[in-house]
């Protein structure tokens, strides 16, 4: 095992590009810069344990440094895996006020003393947020560290005024077992007129980004093997005789693979929106995707409220009119909440909560039976577990069985986070193993694809998909997003991860967290800007999905009146014409392929459905 760790570390050192722009001397900051965080003495960092974590989960000590740019560092040790990455963290508060719009530069030195076994790297979460009840997040980065000292520079803007002591910088290590050293922490902020682009910023990358990376050929071969089927078209005349040289058009109109996105129900309906943008929203949604999920709108708490329900029903009508599949998020708990708000007054009455939850599952699942094609019966139970702690984890099995009884045709999924981008595979494996062993009706595993400034190597992601596939259930990548200001990195990784997922035989869906951007949400992966213009990622997505992974062929039948093509799986319209005769049919093509017989006839007799 030790040999494997050393080999992985060597590979990652070579492949994980983390080049830093040279840092100017102190005079460069001029009179505009203000030191707002100073942990030059690592003893100024406060180590905290949250979410019930104790000394057995992790600790911090101060160590002397001989081979780095600092003389002393804080050593953060993860000894046992706590509830969340943020459960073990070293933090420090600001010492000066920061004006809204200020450009800030956070710098620190870090290294992996003991990397994670799987990666040969350590994983560090870096956050800056306002203290107090608001917890406004202004910086969120996930960084992989090599076993050598590395200078990290992060540049970001502060959206609102922050008083001295109200901003907190946190370095979190509550992930797999690892040891990380951190030192030389400082943060300077500049006035509103200072361009963020002038500040130093570490350039991150990921192994597998190279144009000639070995995984690309494998992915292309697997796409050819697993995403296509053989389609044979036989053309005859009225007497059943084959007809050569017939012009045949094979036209795909729907992919079998689920390409989806979370959408804003209000934008879809047009509530308070510009009519032109509403029309573009609907048109582009139908063109780009075949499956959607309402962003935070479709849950049983909202369904039980008359006003919310009317708005949801308007959105459902538009989903049906656009012929889109609908994926239901969080049948039990709402997005981002541990406890449904409509049950807050019942926290001290577990029996009443259990009765309400069970009734809620049955009500919305049965009301929407035939409308929702798949449900996340429970969303992120590792994060949103207050209900389960109150009622007992055995309730998971009950929830799935109630959902199956109420919606027998819907696919039922368990959706979890921090599996692909993080380190919680072992916990999910234990949970799934118990549920599957008890014959709980789970049809799909959902793994949220939310990544930070530095994504894992492509090979690691491939291995994690393989691990999930070992449960012999279909997979879906849900909520894909990437928090980074590096537009090119974001574009490249979106392209590569989408390709990897599409090539994997067990993955049957890929869902973006955002279809349409807005002016208030932090930058992330979007298909369209708020003004309706397509983003570079949207253009790359369209090129891959609607061009490279799409079938639209015009060719002639051979001497035997047939045409055989290997085409992408999905729904098709095939048509044939010669002189004034026509024939057409629609069909669905799966992995086993299909054979279609077309009999040329006059136009009004030519269409049929197979």
Coordinates of C-alpha atoms in Angstrom, one line a residue:
X1 CA 0.0 0.0 0.0
X2 CA 2.8 2.4 0.9
X3 CA 4.4 1.8 -2.6
X4 CA 1.0 2.6 -4.2
X5 CA 0.8 5.9 -2.3
X6 CA 4.3 6.9 -3.4
X7 CA 3.5 6.0 -7.0
X8 CA 0.3 8.0 -6.9
X9 CA 2.0 10.9 -5.4
X10 CA 4.7 10.9 -8.1
X11 CA 2.0 10.8 -10.8
X12 CA 0.0 13.6 -9.3
X13 CA 3.2 15.8 -8.9
X14 CA 3.7 15.5 -12.6
X15 CA 0.1 15.8 -13.7
X16 CA -1.4 18.3 -11.3
X17 CA -0.4 21.7 -12.7
X18 CA -0.5 24.4 -10.0
X19 CA 1.5 27.3 -11.4
X20 CA 1.5 30.5 -9.4
X21 CA 1.9 34.0 -10.8
X22 CA 5.1 35.5 -9.2
X23 CA 4.3 37.6 -6.1
X24 CA 5.5 41.2 -6.2
X25 CA 7.4 42.7 -3.3
X26 CA 5.6 44.5 -0.5
X27 CA 6.0 47.9 -2.1
X28 CA 3.6 46.7 -4.9
X29 CA 0.6 46.9 -2.6
X30 CA 1.0 50.7 -2.3
X31 CA -1.2 52.8 0.0
X32 CA -4.4 51.2 -1.3
X33 CA -3.8 47.8 0.2
X34 CA -4.9 47.0 3.7
X35 CA -3.9 44.0 5.7
X36 CA -7.1 42.5 7.0
X37 CA -5.9 39.0 8.0
X38 CA -2.5 38.2 9.4
X39 CA -1.6 34.7 10.6
X40 CA 2.1 35.0 10.0
X41 CA 2.2 33.4 13.4
X42 CA 0.2 30.2 12.9
X43 CA -0.6 30.2 16.6
X44 CA -3.2 32.9 15.7
X45 CA -5.2 30.2 13.9
X46 CA -8.0 28.7 16.0
X47 CA -8.7 25.0 15.6
X48 CA -12.4 24.1 16.0
X49 CA -14.4 20.9 15.9
X50 CA -18.0 21.1 14.7
X51 CA -21.0 18.7 14.2
X52 CA -20.1 16.6 17.2
X53 CA -16.5 16.0 16.1
X54 CA -14.1 15.3 19.0
X55 CA -10.3 14.9 19.6
X56 CA -10.5 11.4 18.1
X57 CA -11.5 13.0 14.7
X58 CA -8.7 15.6 14.5
X59 CA -6.3 18.0 16.1
X60 CA -3.9 20.9 15.3
X61 CA -0.3 21.3 16.5
X62 CA 2.4 23.9 15.7
X63 CA 5.5 22.5 13.9
X64 CA 8.8 24.0 12.8
X65 CA 9.6 24.2 9.1
X66 CA 13.0 23.9 7.6
X67 CA 12.3 23.4 3.9
X68 CA 9.6 26.0 3.1
X69 CA 9.0 29.7 2.9
X70 CA 7.8 29.9 6.5
X71 CA 9.5 29.1 9.8
X72 CA 6.5 27.6 11.5
X73 CA 3.2 26.0 10.4
X74 CA 0.0 24.7 11.8
X75 CA -0.3 21.0 11.3
X76 CA -3.9 19.9 10.8
X77 CA -4.5 16.2 11.3
X78 CA -7.6 14.3 10.3
X79 CA -7.6 11.2 12.5
X80 CA -11.1 10.0 11.9
X81 CA -13.8 11.0 9.3
X82 CA -16.3 13.4 10.8
X83 CA -19.7 14.4 9.5
X84 CA -18.5 17.1 7.0
X85 CA -15.4 18.6 5.5
X86 CA -16.1 21.7 7.6
X87 CA -16.3 19.7 10.8
X88 CA -12.5 20.1 11.4
X89 CA -11.1 23.5 10.6
X90 CA -8.5 26.1 11.5
X91 CA -9.9 29.7 11.3
X92 CA -9.0 33.3 11.8
X93 CA -11.1 36.5 11.8
X94 CA -10.3 39.7 10.0
X95 CA -8.8 42.7 11.9
X96 CA -9.9 45.5 9.7
X97 CA -13.1 46.6 7.8
X98 CA -13.6 45.8 4.2
X99 CA -15.7 47.9 1.8
X100 CA -18.2 46.5 -0.6
X101 CA -16.7 45.7 -4.0
X102 CA -13.1 45.5 -2.6
X103 CA -10.7 43.2 -4.4
X104 CA -9.0 40.9 -1.9
X105 CA -6.0 38.7 -2.1
X106 CA -5.6 35.7 0.2
X107 CA -2.2 34.0 0.3
X108 CA -0.9 31.0 2.3
X109 CA 1.7 28.2 2.1
X110 CA 0.5 24.6 2.3
X111 CA 1.6 21.0 1.8
X112 CA 0.3 17.5 2.2
X113 CA 2.4 15.8 5.0
X114 CA 0.3 12.6 4.8
X115 CA -1.8 12.5 1.6
X116 CA -5.1 10.6 1.2
X117 CA -4.4 7.1 0.1
X118 CA -6.7 7.1 -2.9
X119 CA -5.3 10.3 -4.5
X120 CA -1.8 10.7 -3.3
X121 CA -2.9 14.2 -2.5
X122 CA -4.5 16.0 0.4
X123 CA -7.8 18.0 0.0
X124 CA -8.2 21.4 1.6
X125 CA -11.4 23.4 1.7
X126 CA -10.8 27.2 1.9
X127 CA -13.7 29.4 2.7
X128 CA -14.2 33.1 3.6
X129 CA -17.6 34.0 5.1
X130 CA -19.3 36.6 7.2
X131 CA -19.7 35.6 10.8
X132 CA -22.9 35.7 12.6
X133 CA -26.4 34.5 11.5
X134 CA -26.0 35.6 7.9
X135 CA -22.9 33.5 7.1
X136 CA -22.6 35.2 3.7
X137 CA -20.0 33.2 1.7
X138 CA -17.5 35.3 -0.3
X139 CA -14.9 32.6 -1.1
X140 CA -15.2 28.9 -1.5
X141 CA -12.4 26.8 -3.0
X142 CA -11.5 23.1 -2.8
X143 CA -7.8 22.6 -3.4
X144 CA -5.6 19.5 -3.8
X145 CA -2.2 19.7 -2.2
X146 CA 0.9 17.9 -3.2
X147 CA 3.6 16.6 -0.7
X148 CA 5.7 19.7 -1.3
X149 CA 5.3 23.2 -0.1
X150 CA 3.1 25.2 -2.5
X151 CA 2.2 28.9 -2.4
X152 CA -1.5 29.4 -2.9
X153 CA -2.9 32.8 -4.1
X154 CA -6.7 33.3 -4.2
X155 CA -8.3 36.6 -5.5
X156 CA -11.9 37.5 -5.0
X157 CA -14.3 40.4 -4.5
X158 CA -16.3 41.2 -1.4
X159 CA -20.0 41.9 -2.3
X160 CA -20.9 44.0 0.8
X161 CA -19.4 46.1 3.6
X162 CA -17.8 44.0 6.4
X163 CA -16.8 45.3 9.7
X164 CA -13.5 44.4 11.5
X165 CA -13.8 40.9 13.0
X166 CA -16.9 40.0 10.8
X167 CA -15.0 38.1 8.1
X168 CA -13.7 34.6 8.9
X169 CA -11.1 32.6 6.9
X170 CA -11.5 28.8 7.4
X171 CA -9.2 26.0 6.3
X172 CA -11.2 22.7 6.6
X173 CA -9.7 19.2 6.5
X174 CA -12.6 17.0 7.6
X175 CA -12.3 14.6 4.8
X176 CA -10.5 11.3 4.5
X177 CA -7.5 10.6 6.8
X178 CA -4.7 13.1 6.0
X179 CA -2.3 15.5 7.5
X180 CA -1.8 19.1 6.1
X181 CA 0.6 21.9 7.1
X182 CA -0.5 25.5 6.6
X183 CA 1.5 28.7 7.2
X184 CA 2.1 32.3 6.2
X185 CA -1.6 33.2 6.0
X186 CA -2.3 36.8 5.1
X187 CA -5.1 38.7 3.3
X188 CA -5.0 42.2 1.8
X189 CA -7.9 44.1 0.4
X190 CA -7.9 47.0 -2.0
X191 CA -10.4 49.7 -2.8
X192 CA -13.3 49.4 -5.3
X193 CA -11.3 50.8 -8.2
X194 CA -8.6 48.2 -8.0
X195 CA -9.0 45.6 -10.8
X196 CA -9.3 42.0 -9.5
X197 CA -7.3 40.8 -12.5
X198 CA -4.2 42.6 -11.2
X199 CA -4.0 40.4 -8.1
X200 CA -1.9 37.2 -8.1
X201 CA -4.0 34.0 -8.5
X202 CA -2.9 30.4 -8.5
X203 CA -3.7 28.6 -11.8
X204 CA -5.2 25.2 -11.1
X205 CA -5.6 22.2 -13.4
X206 CA -6.3 18.5 -13.3
X207 CA -4.7 15.3 -14.5
X208 CA -6.3 14.2 -17.7
X209 CA -6.8 17.7 -19.2
X210 CA -4.1 17.1 -21.8
X211 CA -5.4 16.8 -25.4
X212 CA -3.6 13.4 -25.8
X213 CA -4.6 12.1 -22.3
X214 CA -4.9 8.3 -22.5
X215 CA -8.6 8.2 -21.2
X216 CA -9.9 10.0 -24.3
X217 CA -9.5 7.1 -26.7
X218 CA -11.1 4.7 -24.1
X219 CA -14.1 7.1 -23.8
X220 CA -14.6 7.3 -27.5
X221 CA -14.5 3.5 -27.8
X222 CA -17.0 3.1 -25.0
X223 CA -19.3 5.8 -26.5
X224 CA -19.3 3.8 -29.8
X225 CA -20.0 0.6 -27.9
X226 CA -22.5 1.6 -25.2
X227 CA -24.3 4.6 -26.6
X228 CA -25.1 3.4 -30.1
X229 CA -27.1 0.6 -31.8
X230 CA -27.4 -0.8 -35.3
X231 CA -30.4 0.5 -37.3
X232 CA -31.3 -1.3 -40.5
X233 CA -33.9 0.1 -42.9
X234 CA -35.5 -2.1 -45.6
X235 CA -37.4 -0.4 -48.4
X236 CA -39.8 -2.2 -50.6
X237 CA -42.5 -1.3 -53.1
X238 CA -46.2 -2.3 -53.0
X239 CA -45.3 -5.8 -54.2
X240 CA -42.8 -6.3 -51.5
X241 CA -39.8 -6.0 -53.8
X242 CA -36.6 -4.2 -52.5
X243 CA -36.1 -0.8 -54.0
X244 CA -32.5 0.4 -54.6
X245 CA -31.3 4.0 -54.6
X246 CA -34.0 5.3 -52.3
X247 CA -33.1 8.5 -50.4
X248 CA -33.4 7.7 -46.7
X249 CA -33.3 10.3 -43.9
X250 CA -32.5 9.0 -40.4
X251 CA -33.4 11.9 -38.1
X252 CA -33.0 11.7 -34.3
X253 CA -35.3 13.8 -32.3
X254 CA -34.7 12.7 -28.7
X255 CA -31.7 11.1 -27.0
X256 CA -32.1 8.0 -24.9
X257 CA -29.5 9.4 -22.4
X258 CA -30.9 11.9 -20.0
X259 CA -29.4 15.3 -20.6
X260 CA -31.0 17.6 -18.0
X261 CA -30.9 20.8 -16.0
X262 CA -32.4 22.4 -13.0
X263 CA -34.8 25.2 -14.1
X264 CA -36.5 28.1 -12.6
X265 CA -40.3 27.4 -12.7
X266 CA -41.1 31.2 -12.7
X267 CA -38.9 31.8 -15.7
X268 CA -40.6 28.9 -17.5
X269 CA -44.0 30.2 -16.7
X270 CA -43.1 33.8 -17.4
X271 CA -43.9 35.3 -14.0
X272 CA -42.7 38.9 -14.0
X273 CA -40.3 38.2 -16.9
X274 CA -39.7 39.8 -20.2
X275 CA -41.8 38.1 -22.8
X276 CA -38.9 37.8 -25.3
X277 CA -36.7 36.1 -22.6
X278 CA -39.6 33.8 -21.6
X279 CA -40.0 32.6 -25.2
X280 CA -36.3 32.1 -25.5
X281 CA -36.2 30.2 -22.2
X282 CA -38.8 27.7 -23.4
X283 CA -37.4 27.4 -26.9
X284 CA -33.8 26.8 -25.8
X285 CA -34.8 24.5 -23.0
X286 CA -36.6 22.2 -25.4
X287 CA -33.7 22.3 -27.9
X288 CA -30.9 21.6 -25.4
X289 CA -32.4 19.1 -22.9
X290 CA -34.9 16.2 -22.6
X291 CA -35.2 16.2 -18.8
X292 CA -35.6 19.0 -16.2
X293 CA -35.9 19.4 -12.5
X294 CA -37.5 22.3 -10.7
X295 CA -34.9 24.2 -8.7
X296 CA -36.3 24.1 -5.1
X297 CA -39.9 24.2 -6.2
X298 CA -41.1 20.6 -6.3
X299 CA -41.4 19.2 -2.9
X300 CA -44.2 18.0 -0.7
X301 CA -44.0 21.0 1.6
X302 CA -44.6 23.4 -1.3
X303 CA -47.2 21.0 -2.8
X304 CA -49.3 21.2 0.3
X305 CA -49.5 25.0 0.1
X306 CA -52.3 26.2 -2.1
X307 CA -50.5 29.2 -3.6
X308 CA -47.2 27.3 -4.2
X309 CA -49.2 24.5 -5.7
X310 CA -50.8 26.7 -8.3
X311 CA -47.4 28.0 -9.4
X312 CA -46.0 24.5 -9.6
X313 CA -49.0 23.3 -11.6
X314 CA -48.4 26.1 -14.1
X315 CA -44.8 25.0 -14.5
X316 CA -45.9 21.3 -14.9
X317 CA -48.2 22.3 -17.7
X318 CA -45.3 23.9 -19.6
X319 CA -43.0 20.9 -19.0
X320 CA -45.7 18.7 -20.5
X321 CA -46.2 21.0 -23.5
X322 CA -42.4 20.9 -24.2
X323 CA -42.4 17.1 -24.0
X324 CA -39.8 17.1 -21.3
X325 CA -39.2 14.4 -18.6
X326 CA -39.5 15.7 -15.1
X327 CA -37.2 14.7 -12.3
X328 CA -38.4 15.4 -8.8
X329 CA -35.8 16.6 -6.3
X330 CA -36.0 15.7 -2.6
X331 CA -39.3 14.0 -2.1
X332 CA -38.8 14.0 1.7
X333 CA -36.6 17.0 2.5
X334 CA -36.4 20.3 0.7
X335 CA -33.2 21.5 -1.0
X336 CA -30.6 22.6 1.4
X337 CA -32.8 22.1 4.5
X338 CA -32.3 19.5 7.3
X339 CA -35.9 19.8 8.5
X340 CA -39.0 20.8 6.5
X341 CA -40.1 24.2 7.5
X342 CA -43.8 23.2 7.7
X343 CA -42.9 20.7 10.4
X344 CA -40.8 23.0 12.6
X345 CA -43.4 23.2 15.3
X346 CA -43.4 19.3 15.6
X347 CA -39.7 18.8 16.4
X348 CA -40.5 17.5 19.9
X349 CA -43.2 15.0 18.7
X350 CA -41.5 12.3 16.6
X351 CA -44.7 10.4 16.0
X352 CA -46.4 13.4 14.6
X353 CA -43.4 14.1 12.4
X354 CA -43.3 10.5 11.2
X355 CA -47.0 10.6 10.3
X356 CA -46.7 13.9 8.5
X357 CA -43.7 12.8 6.5
X358 CA -45.3 9.5 5.5
X359 CA -48.5 11.3 4.4
X360 CA -46.5 13.9 2.5
X361 CA -44.6 11.2 0.5
X362 CA -47.8 9.4 -0.4
X363 CA -49.7 12.5 -1.3
X364 CA -47.3 14.2 -3.7
X365 CA -46.0 10.9 -5.2
X366 CA -49.5 9.7 -6.0
X367 CA -50.7 13.2 -7.1
X368 CA -47.8 13.4 -9.6
X369 CA -47.8 9.7 -10.6
X370 CA -47.3 9.6 -14.3
X371 CA -46.0 13.2 -14.3
X372 CA -42.6 12.7 -12.5
X373 CA -40.4 10.2 -14.3
X374 CA -37.9 9.9 -11.4
X375 CA -37.8 10.9 -7.7
X376 CA -34.9 11.6 -5.5
X377 CA -36.7 10.0 -2.5
X378 CA -34.1 11.4 -0.2
X379 CA -31.6 14.1 -1.1
X380 CA -28.2 14.1 0.5
X381 CA -29.0 12.1 3.7
X382 CA -25.4 12.6 4.9
X383 CA -26.0 16.4 5.0
X384 CA -29.7 16.6 5.5
X385 CA -30.1 14.1 8.3
X386 CA -32.0 15.9 11.1
X387 CA -35.2 14.0 10.2
X388 CA -33.3 10.7 10.2
X389 CA -31.7 11.5 13.5
X390 CA -35.1 12.2 15.0
X391 CA -37.0 9.3 13.5
X392 CA -34.2 6.7 13.0
X393 CA -32.3 5.7 9.9
X394 CA -34.6 2.8 9.4
X395 CA -37.1 5.3 8.1
X396 CA -35.2 5.5 4.8
X397 CA -36.5 2.1 3.8
X398 CA -40.0 3.1 4.7
X399 CA -39.8 6.2 2.6
X400 CA -38.7 4.3 -0.5
X401 CA -41.4 1.7 0.0
X402 CA -44.1 4.4 0.4
X403 CA -42.8 6.1 -2.8
X404 CA -42.9 2.9 -4.7
X405 CA -46.5 2.2 -3.7
X406 CA -47.6 5.7 -4.6
X407 CA -45.6 6.0 -7.9
X408 CA -45.0 2.5 -9.2
X409 CA -43.7 3.7 -12.6
X410 CA -41.2 6.4 -11.4
X411 CA -37.5 5.6 -10.9
X412 CA -36.6 6.0 -7.2
X413 CA -33.1 7.4 -6.4
X414 CA -30.9 8.0 -3.5
X415 CA -29.0 11.3 -4.2
X416 CA -25.8 12.1 -2.3
X417 CA -23.1 14.7 -2.4
X418 CA -19.3 14.7 -2.0
X419 CA -19.0 11.3 -3.7
X420 CA -17.4 12.3 -7.0
X421 CA -15.8 15.5 -6.0
X422 CA -15.2 14.5 -2.4
X423 CA -14.4 11.6 -0.1
X424 CA -17.6 10.1 1.2
X425 CA -17.8 7.0 -0.9
X426 CA -17.4 4.6 2.1
X427 CA -20.4 6.1 3.9
X428 CA -22.6 5.9 0.8
X429 CA -21.4 2.3 0.2
X430 CA -22.4 1.3 3.7
X431 CA -25.8 2.9 3.4
X432 CA -26.6 1.4 0.0
X433 CA -25.4 -2.0 1.0
X434 CA -27.8 -2.0 4.0
X435 CA -30.7 -0.8 1.9
X436 CA -30.1 -3.2 -1.0
X437 CA -29.6 -6.0 1.4
X438 CA -33.1 -5.3 2.8
X439 CA -34.7 -5.3 -0.7
X440 CA -35.5 -1.6 -0.5
X441 CA -36.8 -0.5 -4.0
X442 CA -33.9 1.7 -5.1
X443 CA -33.7 2.1 -8.9
X444 CA -30.9 4.6 -9.3
X445 CA -27.9 6.2 -7.5
X446 CA -27.6 10.0 -7.9
X447 CA -24.2 11.5 -7.3
X448 CA -24.0 15.3 -7.1
X449 CA -21.2 16.7 -9.4
X450 CA -20.3 19.9 -7.6
X451 CA -16.6 20.7 -7.9
X452 CA -14.4 23.5 -6.7
X453 CA -11.5 25.4 -8.1
X454 CA -9.4 22.3 -8.6
X455 CA -11.3 19.1 -9.7
X456 CA -9.9 15.6 -9.1
X457 CA -8.0 13.8 -11.8
X458 CA -10.1 12.2 -14.5
X459 CA -8.9 8.8 -13.7
X460 CA -10.0 9.2 -10.1
X461 CA -13.5 10.2 -11.3
X462 CA -13.6 7.2 -13.6
X463 CA -12.7 4.9 -10.7
X464 CA -15.4 6.5 -8.5
X465 CA -18.0 5.9 -11.2
X466 CA -16.8 2.3 -11.4
X467 CA -17.2 2.0 -7.6
X468 CA -20.8 3.2 -7.8
X469 CA -21.5 0.9 -10.7
X470 CA -20.5 -2.1 -8.6
X471 CA -24.0 -1.8 -6.9
X472 CA -25.5 -2.9 -10.2
X473 CA -27.8 0.2 -10.3
X474 CA -28.0 2.9 -13.0
X475 CA -26.2 6.1 -12.1
X476 CA -26.9 9.8 -12.7
X477 CA -24.6 12.8 -12.3
X478 CA -26.8 15.4 -10.6
X479 CA -26.4 19.1 -10.0
X480 CA -23.2 19.5 -12.0
X481 CA -21.5 22.8 -11.2
X482 CA -17.9 24.1 -10.7
X483 CA -17.0 27.1 -8.5
X484 CA -14.1 28.8 -10.2
X485 CA -13.2 32.1 -11.8
X486 CA -11.0 30.4 -14.3
X487 CA -13.3 30.3 -17.3
X488 CA -11.0 28.1 -19.4
X489 CA -10.6 25.5 -16.7
X490 CA -14.3 25.5 -16.1
X491 CA -15.0 25.0 -19.9
X492 CA -12.3 22.2 -20.3
X493 CA -13.5 20.3 -17.2
X494 CA -17.1 20.5 -18.1
X495 CA -16.3 19.1 -21.5
X496 CA -14.1 16.3 -20.2
X497 CA -16.4 15.3 -17.3
X498 CA -19.5 15.3 -19.5
X499 CA -17.6 13.0 -22.0
X500 CA -16.4 10.7 -19.2
X501 CA -20.0 10.4 -17.8
X502 CA -21.5 9.8 -21.3
X503 CA -18.9 7.1 -22.0
X504 CA -19.6 5.2 -18.8
X505 CA -21.9 2.2 -19.4
X506 CA -23.7 2.6 -16.0
X507 CA -24.4 6.3 -16.3
X508 CA -27.8 7.1 -17.7
X509 CA -28.2 10.8 -17.0
X510 CA -26.2 14.1 -16.6
X511 CA -27.9 17.1 -15.0
X512 CA -26.6 20.7 -14.8
X513 CA -27.3 22.6 -11.7
X514 CA -28.2 25.8 -13.7
X515 CA -29.7 26.2 -17.1
X516 CA -30.1 30.0 -17.1
X517 CA -27.9 32.4 -15.2
X518 CA -29.0 35.4 -13.2
X519 CA -27.3 38.5 -11.9
X520 CA -27.4 37.5 -8.2
X521 CA -26.0 33.9 -8.1
X522 CA -22.3 33.4 -7.8
X523 CA -20.5 32.5 -11.0
X524 CA -20.7 28.8 -12.0
X525 CA -21.5 26.5 -14.9
X526 CA -24.4 28.0 -16.9
X527 CA -25.7 27.2 -20.4
X528 CA -27.2 30.7 -21.0
X529 CA -26.4 34.1 -19.5
X530 CA -29.1 36.1 -17.7
X531 CA -29.7 38.1 -20.9
X532 CA -30.4 35.0 -23.0
X533 CA -27.0 34.8 -24.8
X534 CA -25.3 31.4 -24.8
X535 CA -22.2 30.9 -22.7
X536 CA -19.1 29.3 -24.0
X537 CA -20.0 26.2 -22.0
X538 CA -23.4 26.2 -23.6
X539 CA -21.8 26.3 -27.1
X540 CA -19.5 23.4 -26.1
X541 CA -22.4 21.4 -24.8
X542 CA -24.4 22.0 -28.0
X543 CA -21.5 20.9 -30.1
X544 CA -21.0 17.7 -28.2
X545 CA -24.6 16.7 -27.5
X546 CA -26.5 18.0 -30.5
X547 CA -23.7 17.5 -33.1
X548 CA -21.1 15.0 -32.1
X549 CA -23.5 12.7 -30.1
X550 CA -26.4 13.2 -32.4
X551 CA -27.6 11.3 -35.6
X552 CA -28.9 13.0 -38.7
X553 CA -28.1 11.0 -41.8
X554 CA -29.2 11.2 -45.4
X555 CA -28.1 8.2 -47.6
X556 CA -29.2 5.9 -50.4
X557 CA -30.4 2.3 -50.0
X558 CA -28.2 -0.3 -51.6
X559 CA -29.0 -2.8 -54.4
X560 CA -31.0 -4.9 -51.9
X561 CA -33.0 -1.9 -50.9
X562 CA -31.4 -1.7 -47.4
X563 CA -29.4 0.8 -45.4
X564 CA -27.6 -0.1 -42.2
X565 CA -26.1 2.5 -39.9
X566 CA -24.7 2.5 -36.3
X567 CA -26.5 5.4 -34.7
X568 CA -27.0 6.9 -31.2
X569 CA -29.7 5.4 -29.1
X570 CA -32.9 7.4 -28.9
X571 CA -36.1 8.3 -30.7
X572 CA -36.1 8.6 -34.5
X573 CA -38.1 9.5 -37.5
X574 CA -37.0 7.7 -40.6
X575 CA -38.3 8.6 -44.0
X576 CA -37.7 7.4 -47.6
X577 CA -38.6 8.9 -50.9
X578 CA -38.1 8.0 -54.5
X579 CA -39.8 9.9 -57.3
X580 CA -43.4 10.7 -56.1
X581 CA -43.5 7.8 -53.5
X582 CA -42.9 8.2 -49.8
X583 CA -42.6 6.2 -46.6
X584 CA -42.0 7.2 -43.0
X585 CA -42.0 5.8 -39.5
X586 CA -41.1 6.8 -35.9
X587 CA -39.3 4.4 -33.6
X588 CA -37.2 4.1 -30.4
X589 CA -33.8 2.5 -30.8
X590 CA -32.0 0.9 -27.8
X591 CA -28.7 -1.0 -27.4
X592 CA -30.0 -4.0 -29.3
X593 CA -30.7 -2.0 -32.4
X594 CA -33.7 -2.2 -34.7
X595 CA -34.8 -3.1 -38.2
X596 CA -37.5 -1.0 -39.9
X597 CA -39.4 -2.0 -43.0
X598 CA -40.7 0.8 -45.1
X599 CA -43.2 0.3 -48.0
X600 CA -43.2 3.1 -50.5
X601 CA -46.6 4.6 -51.1
X602 CA -48.3 7.8 -51.9
X603 CA -47.7 10.5 -49.4
X604 CA -51.0 10.3 -47.5
X605 CA -50.4 6.6 -46.8
X606 CA -46.8 6.8 -45.8
X607 CA -46.6 7.7 -42.0
X608 CA -46.7 5.1 -39.2
X609 CA -45.3 4.5 -35.7
X610 CA -43.4 1.4 -34.7

